[in-house]
Amino acid sequence: MDTTAASTSSTSSTSPTSSAGTAPLKVAVILGSNRDGRFGPVVADWFLGRAARHPGIETDLIDVAEAGLPTAITFSPGPEEAARLAAVSERLAAADAFVVLTPEYNHSFPAPLKTLIDWHSAEWQAKPVAFVSYGGISGGLRAVEQLRQVFAELHTVTVRDTVSFHNAGALFDDEGRHRDPGPADAAAKVLLDQVVWWGTALRDARKSRPYGA
């Protein structure tokens, strides 16, 4: 399920406050669908609004529709493909943590998201990955369970708690506002708290001792 939505572009936002003497945690939020008429930008806007309220987080939205990465994995991409790849790779490498926004297509996650994942290796390692999913009755949770297996192979730590939207199109109004925000906002706070804990702990660990994959 991935129906009509407004457009979303790459953005960066910082929450109002950070812990004293601690640099904000850089969180790359990955919008994983490029399907025509996708609902993902509504979910992304909602999540970025919650992240902006959380102390110590700096977000960067990476949209697979804008990234335009080639589907054929090669060691010698052409100049245009290499430039697009480098732009995304730099942003992933700079991130301390990731939040993946995914719909569920045919019991799985979208192909462009897998393409973005497969183009990279070291950029993911020893960092946490959290998930926000949406779809029909399953809320995208089958896609998330498959993504956990994929990211385990890439030496990440996947965050236990998720945010999922079941029958997502009915949960938001025409302005992209959640009709019953309380439970979803609470779930987002739990997820963000875990992202900050893991992200900070692993950032400190990588600084003190390089990770050996």
Short mmCIF file of C-alpha atoms in Angstrom, two decimals:
data_model
loop_
_atom_site.label_atom_id
_atom_site.label_comp_id
_atom_site.label_asym_id
_atom_site.label_seq_id
_atom_site.Cartn_x
_atom_site.Cartn_y
_atom_site.Cartn_z
CA MET A 1 0.00 0.00 0.00
CA ASP A 2 1.49 3.32 -1.07
CA THR A 3 -1.10 5.83 -2.20
CA THR A 4 -1.38 9.54 -2.89
CA ALA A 5 0.81 12.04 -1.06
CA ALA A 6 2.51 15.42 -1.25
CA SER A 7 6.09 15.71 -2.46
CA THR A 8 9.04 15.70 -0.05
CA SER A 9 12.59 16.86 -0.70
CA SER A 10 15.83 16.33 1.18
CA THR A 11 15.83 18.37 4.38
CA SER A 12 17.89 18.77 7.49
CA SER A 13 16.63 19.81 10.90
CA THR A 14 18.04 19.98 14.38
CA SER A 15 16.08 19.52 17.58
CA PRO A 16 15.85 22.54 19.89
CA THR A 17 18.45 21.42 22.42
CA SER A 18 21.39 19.05 22.79
CA SER A 19 23.11 17.64 25.84
CA ALA A 20 25.79 20.00 27.09
CA GLY A 21 29.08 19.42 25.31
CA THR A 22 27.65 16.67 23.09
CA ALA A 23 27.38 17.05 19.33
CA PRO A 24 23.91 16.34 17.92
CA LEU A 25 23.37 12.78 16.75
CA LYS A 26 23.24 12.77 12.95
CA VAL A 27 20.29 10.65 11.86
CA ALA A 28 19.75 9.83 8.19
CA VAL A 29 16.04 9.30 7.55
CA ILE A 30 15.67 7.15 4.43
CA LEU A 31 12.43 7.39 2.47
CA GLY A 32 12.36 4.00 0.78
CA SER A 33 9.68 4.23 -1.92
CA ASN A 34 9.72 5.88 -5.34
CA ARG A 35 6.34 4.60 -6.51
CA ASP A 36 4.11 7.05 -8.37
CA GLY A 37 1.49 8.49 -6.00
CA ARG A 38 3.40 7.23 -2.97
CA PHE A 39 2.20 7.91 0.57
CA GLY A 40 5.73 7.93 1.98
CA PRO A 41 6.25 11.72 2.01
CA VAL A 42 3.28 12.12 4.39
CA VAL A 43 4.86 9.64 6.80
CA ALA A 44 8.27 11.27 6.36
CA ASP A 45 6.93 14.75 7.14
CA TRP A 46 5.16 13.40 10.21
CA PHE A 47 8.28 11.63 11.48
CA LEU A 48 10.62 14.55 10.84
CA GLY A 49 8.27 16.74 12.86
CA ARG A 50 8.58 14.36 15.83
CA ALA A 51 12.36 14.08 15.45
CA ALA A 52 12.66 17.87 15.47
CA ARG A 53 11.19 17.90 18.98
CA HIS A 54 13.67 15.37 20.30
CA PRO A 55 16.76 16.77 22.03
CA GLY A 56 20.11 16.04 20.45
CA ILE A 57 19.05 14.89 16.98
CA GLU A 58 19.99 16.32 13.58
CA THR A 59 18.11 14.76 10.66
CA ASP A 60 18.91 14.41 6.96
CA LEU A 61 16.17 13.07 4.67
CA ILE A 62 17.47 10.81 1.90
CA ASP A 63 14.75 10.08 -0.65
CA VAL A 64 15.37 7.11 -2.98
CA ALA A 65 13.24 8.84 -5.61
CA GLU A 66 15.65 11.77 -5.66
CA ALA A 67 18.82 9.69 -5.31
CA GLY A 68 18.25 7.95 -8.65
CA LEU A 69 20.84 5.25 -8.03
CA PRO A 70 21.50 2.78 -10.86
CA THR A 71 19.94 -0.62 -10.36
CA ALA A 72 22.94 -2.51 -11.76
CA ILE A 73 25.64 -2.82 -9.08
CA THR A 74 29.01 -2.31 -10.79
CA PHE A 75 32.59 -1.49 -9.83
CA SER A 76 32.81 1.00 -12.70
CA PRO A 77 29.70 3.18 -12.86
CA GLY A 78 29.56 5.93 -15.47
CA PRO A 79 30.34 9.55 -14.52
CA GLU A 80 26.70 10.56 -13.91
CA GLU A 81 25.95 7.42 -11.91
CA ALA A 82 29.16 7.81 -9.92
CA ALA A 83 28.26 11.39 -9.03
CA ARG A 84 24.79 10.42 -7.83
CA LEU A 85 26.22 7.53 -5.84
CA ALA A 86 28.92 9.69 -4.23
CA ALA A 87 26.34 12.25 -3.11
CA VAL A 88 24.33 9.59 -1.27
CA SER A 89 27.38 7.72 0.05
CA GLU A 90 28.76 10.86 1.68
CA ARG A 91 25.52 11.48 3.54
CA LEU A 92 25.23 7.89 4.73
CA ALA A 93 28.83 7.87 5.91
CA ALA A 94 28.27 11.08 7.87
CA ALA A 95 25.26 9.61 9.71
CA ASP A 96 25.52 8.21 13.24
CA ALA A 97 22.21 6.35 12.93
CA PHE A 98 19.48 5.57 10.41
CA VAL A 99 15.70 5.50 10.38
CA VAL A 100 14.24 3.66 7.39
CA LEU A 101 10.72 4.56 6.26
CA THR A 102 9.26 1.70 4.25
CA PRO A 103 5.94 0.56 2.81
CA GLU A 104 5.15 -3.08 2.19
CA TYR A 105 4.85 -4.31 -1.38
CA ASN A 106 3.91 -7.98 -1.86
CA HIS A 107 5.02 -8.92 1.67
CA SER A 108 8.38 -7.17 1.25
CA PHE A 109 10.11 -3.79 0.94
CA PRO A 110 10.64 -1.75 -2.25
CA ALA A 111 13.36 -2.57 -4.76
CA PRO A 112 14.84 0.98 -4.79
CA LEU A 113 15.46 0.70 -1.06
CA LYS A 114 17.34 -2.58 -1.57
CA THR A 115 19.37 -0.90 -4.32
CA LEU A 116 20.41 1.90 -1.98
CA ILE A 117 21.32 -0.61 0.71
CA ASP A 118 23.32 -2.85 -1.62
CA TRP A 119 25.40 -0.02 -3.08
CA HIS A 120 26.94 0.54 0.37
CA SER A 121 28.80 -1.43 3.00
CA ALA A 122 31.10 0.43 5.41
CA GLU A 123 28.64 3.31 5.63
CA TRP A 124 26.23 1.08 7.59
CA GLN A 125 28.63 -0.68 9.92
CA ALA A 126 28.42 -0.40 13.70
CA LYS A 127 25.47 1.99 13.57
CA PRO A 128 21.84 1.59 14.66
CA VAL A 129 18.92 1.27 12.23
CA ALA A 130 15.31 1.92 13.23
CA PHE A 131 12.16 1.43 11.19
CA VAL A 132 8.94 3.34 10.49
CA SER A 133 6.58 1.32 8.32
CA TYR A 134 3.19 1.75 6.74
CA GLY A 135 0.79 -0.27 4.65
CA GLY A 136 -2.54 -2.04 4.79
CA ILE A 137 -3.63 -4.31 7.61
CA SER A 138 -0.03 -5.46 8.28
CA GLY A 139 1.28 -1.92 8.69
CA GLY A 140 4.42 -2.81 6.76
CA LEU A 141 5.76 -5.04 9.52
CA ARG A 142 6.60 -7.92 7.17
CA ALA A 143 8.84 -5.55 5.24
CA VAL A 144 10.54 -4.54 8.49
CA GLU A 145 11.24 -8.13 9.51
CA GLN A 146 12.96 -8.77 6.18
CA LEU A 147 14.96 -5.56 6.49
CA ARG A 148 16.24 -6.68 9.90
CA GLN A 149 17.84 -9.70 8.25
CA VAL A 150 19.39 -7.57 5.53
CA PHE A 151 20.84 -5.04 7.95
CA ALA A 152 22.19 -7.75 10.25
CA GLU A 153 24.40 -8.86 7.36
CA LEU A 154 25.73 -5.28 7.14
CA HIS A 155 26.90 -5.23 10.78
CA THR A 156 24.25 -2.85 12.06
CA VAL A 157 22.22 -2.94 15.28
CA THR A 158 18.50 -2.82 14.56
CA VAL A 159 16.37 -1.01 17.12
CA ARG A 160 13.72 -3.21 18.70
CA ASP A 161 10.73 -0.85 18.75
CA THR A 162 9.12 0.34 15.53
CA VAL A 163 6.46 2.81 14.48
CA SER A 164 3.92 1.23 12.12
CA PHE A 165 0.82 2.62 10.44
CA HIS A 166 -1.90 0.11 9.63
CA ASN A 167 -4.27 1.24 6.84
CA ALA A 168 -2.12 4.34 6.76
CA GLY A 169 -4.16 6.36 4.28
CA ALA A 170 -7.10 6.55 6.68
CA LEU A 171 -4.98 7.74 9.62
CA PHE A 172 -3.99 11.14 8.20
CA ASP A 173 -6.13 14.03 7.02
CA ASP A 174 -5.69 15.90 3.74
CA GLU A 175 -3.12 18.19 5.36
CA GLY A 176 -0.95 15.28 6.49
CA ARG A 177 -1.96 15.53 10.15
CA HIS A 178 -2.48 12.33 12.12
CA ARG A 179 -6.11 12.06 13.20
CA ASP A 180 -5.27 10.44 16.56
CA PRO A 181 -1.67 11.51 17.25
CA GLY A 182 -1.27 10.39 20.86
CA PRO A 183 -0.30 6.70 20.41
CA ALA A 184 1.79 7.36 17.30
CA ASP A 185 3.65 10.24 18.97
CA ALA A 186 4.37 8.02 21.99
CA ALA A 187 5.70 5.24 19.73
CA ALA A 188 7.92 7.73 17.90
CA LYS A 189 9.38 8.96 21.19
CA VAL A 190 10.25 5.41 22.27
CA LEU A 191 11.91 4.73 18.92
CA LEU A 192 13.86 8.01 19.01
CA ASP A 193 14.98 7.41 22.59
CA GLN A 194 16.40 4.03 21.53
CA VAL A 195 18.03 5.52 18.43
CA VAL A 196 19.76 8.16 20.57
CA TRP A 197 20.95 5.58 23.12
CA TRP A 198 22.36 3.20 20.52
CA GLY A 199 23.59 5.96 18.26
CA THR A 200 25.49 7.72 21.02
CA ALA A 201 26.93 4.50 22.45
CA LEU A 202 28.12 3.24 19.07
CA ARG A 203 29.49 6.63 18.02
CA ASP A 204 31.58 6.72 21.18
CA ALA A 205 32.69 3.12 20.60
CA ARG A 206 33.78 3.81 17.02
CA LYS A 207 35.81 6.79 18.20
CA SER A 208 37.63 4.82 20.86
CA ARG A 209 38.13 1.66 18.81
CA PRO A 210 37.65 1.26 15.02
CA TYR A 211 35.11 -1.40 14.13
CA GLY A 212 36.53 -4.47 12.39
CA ALA A 213 33.97 -6.07 10.08
#
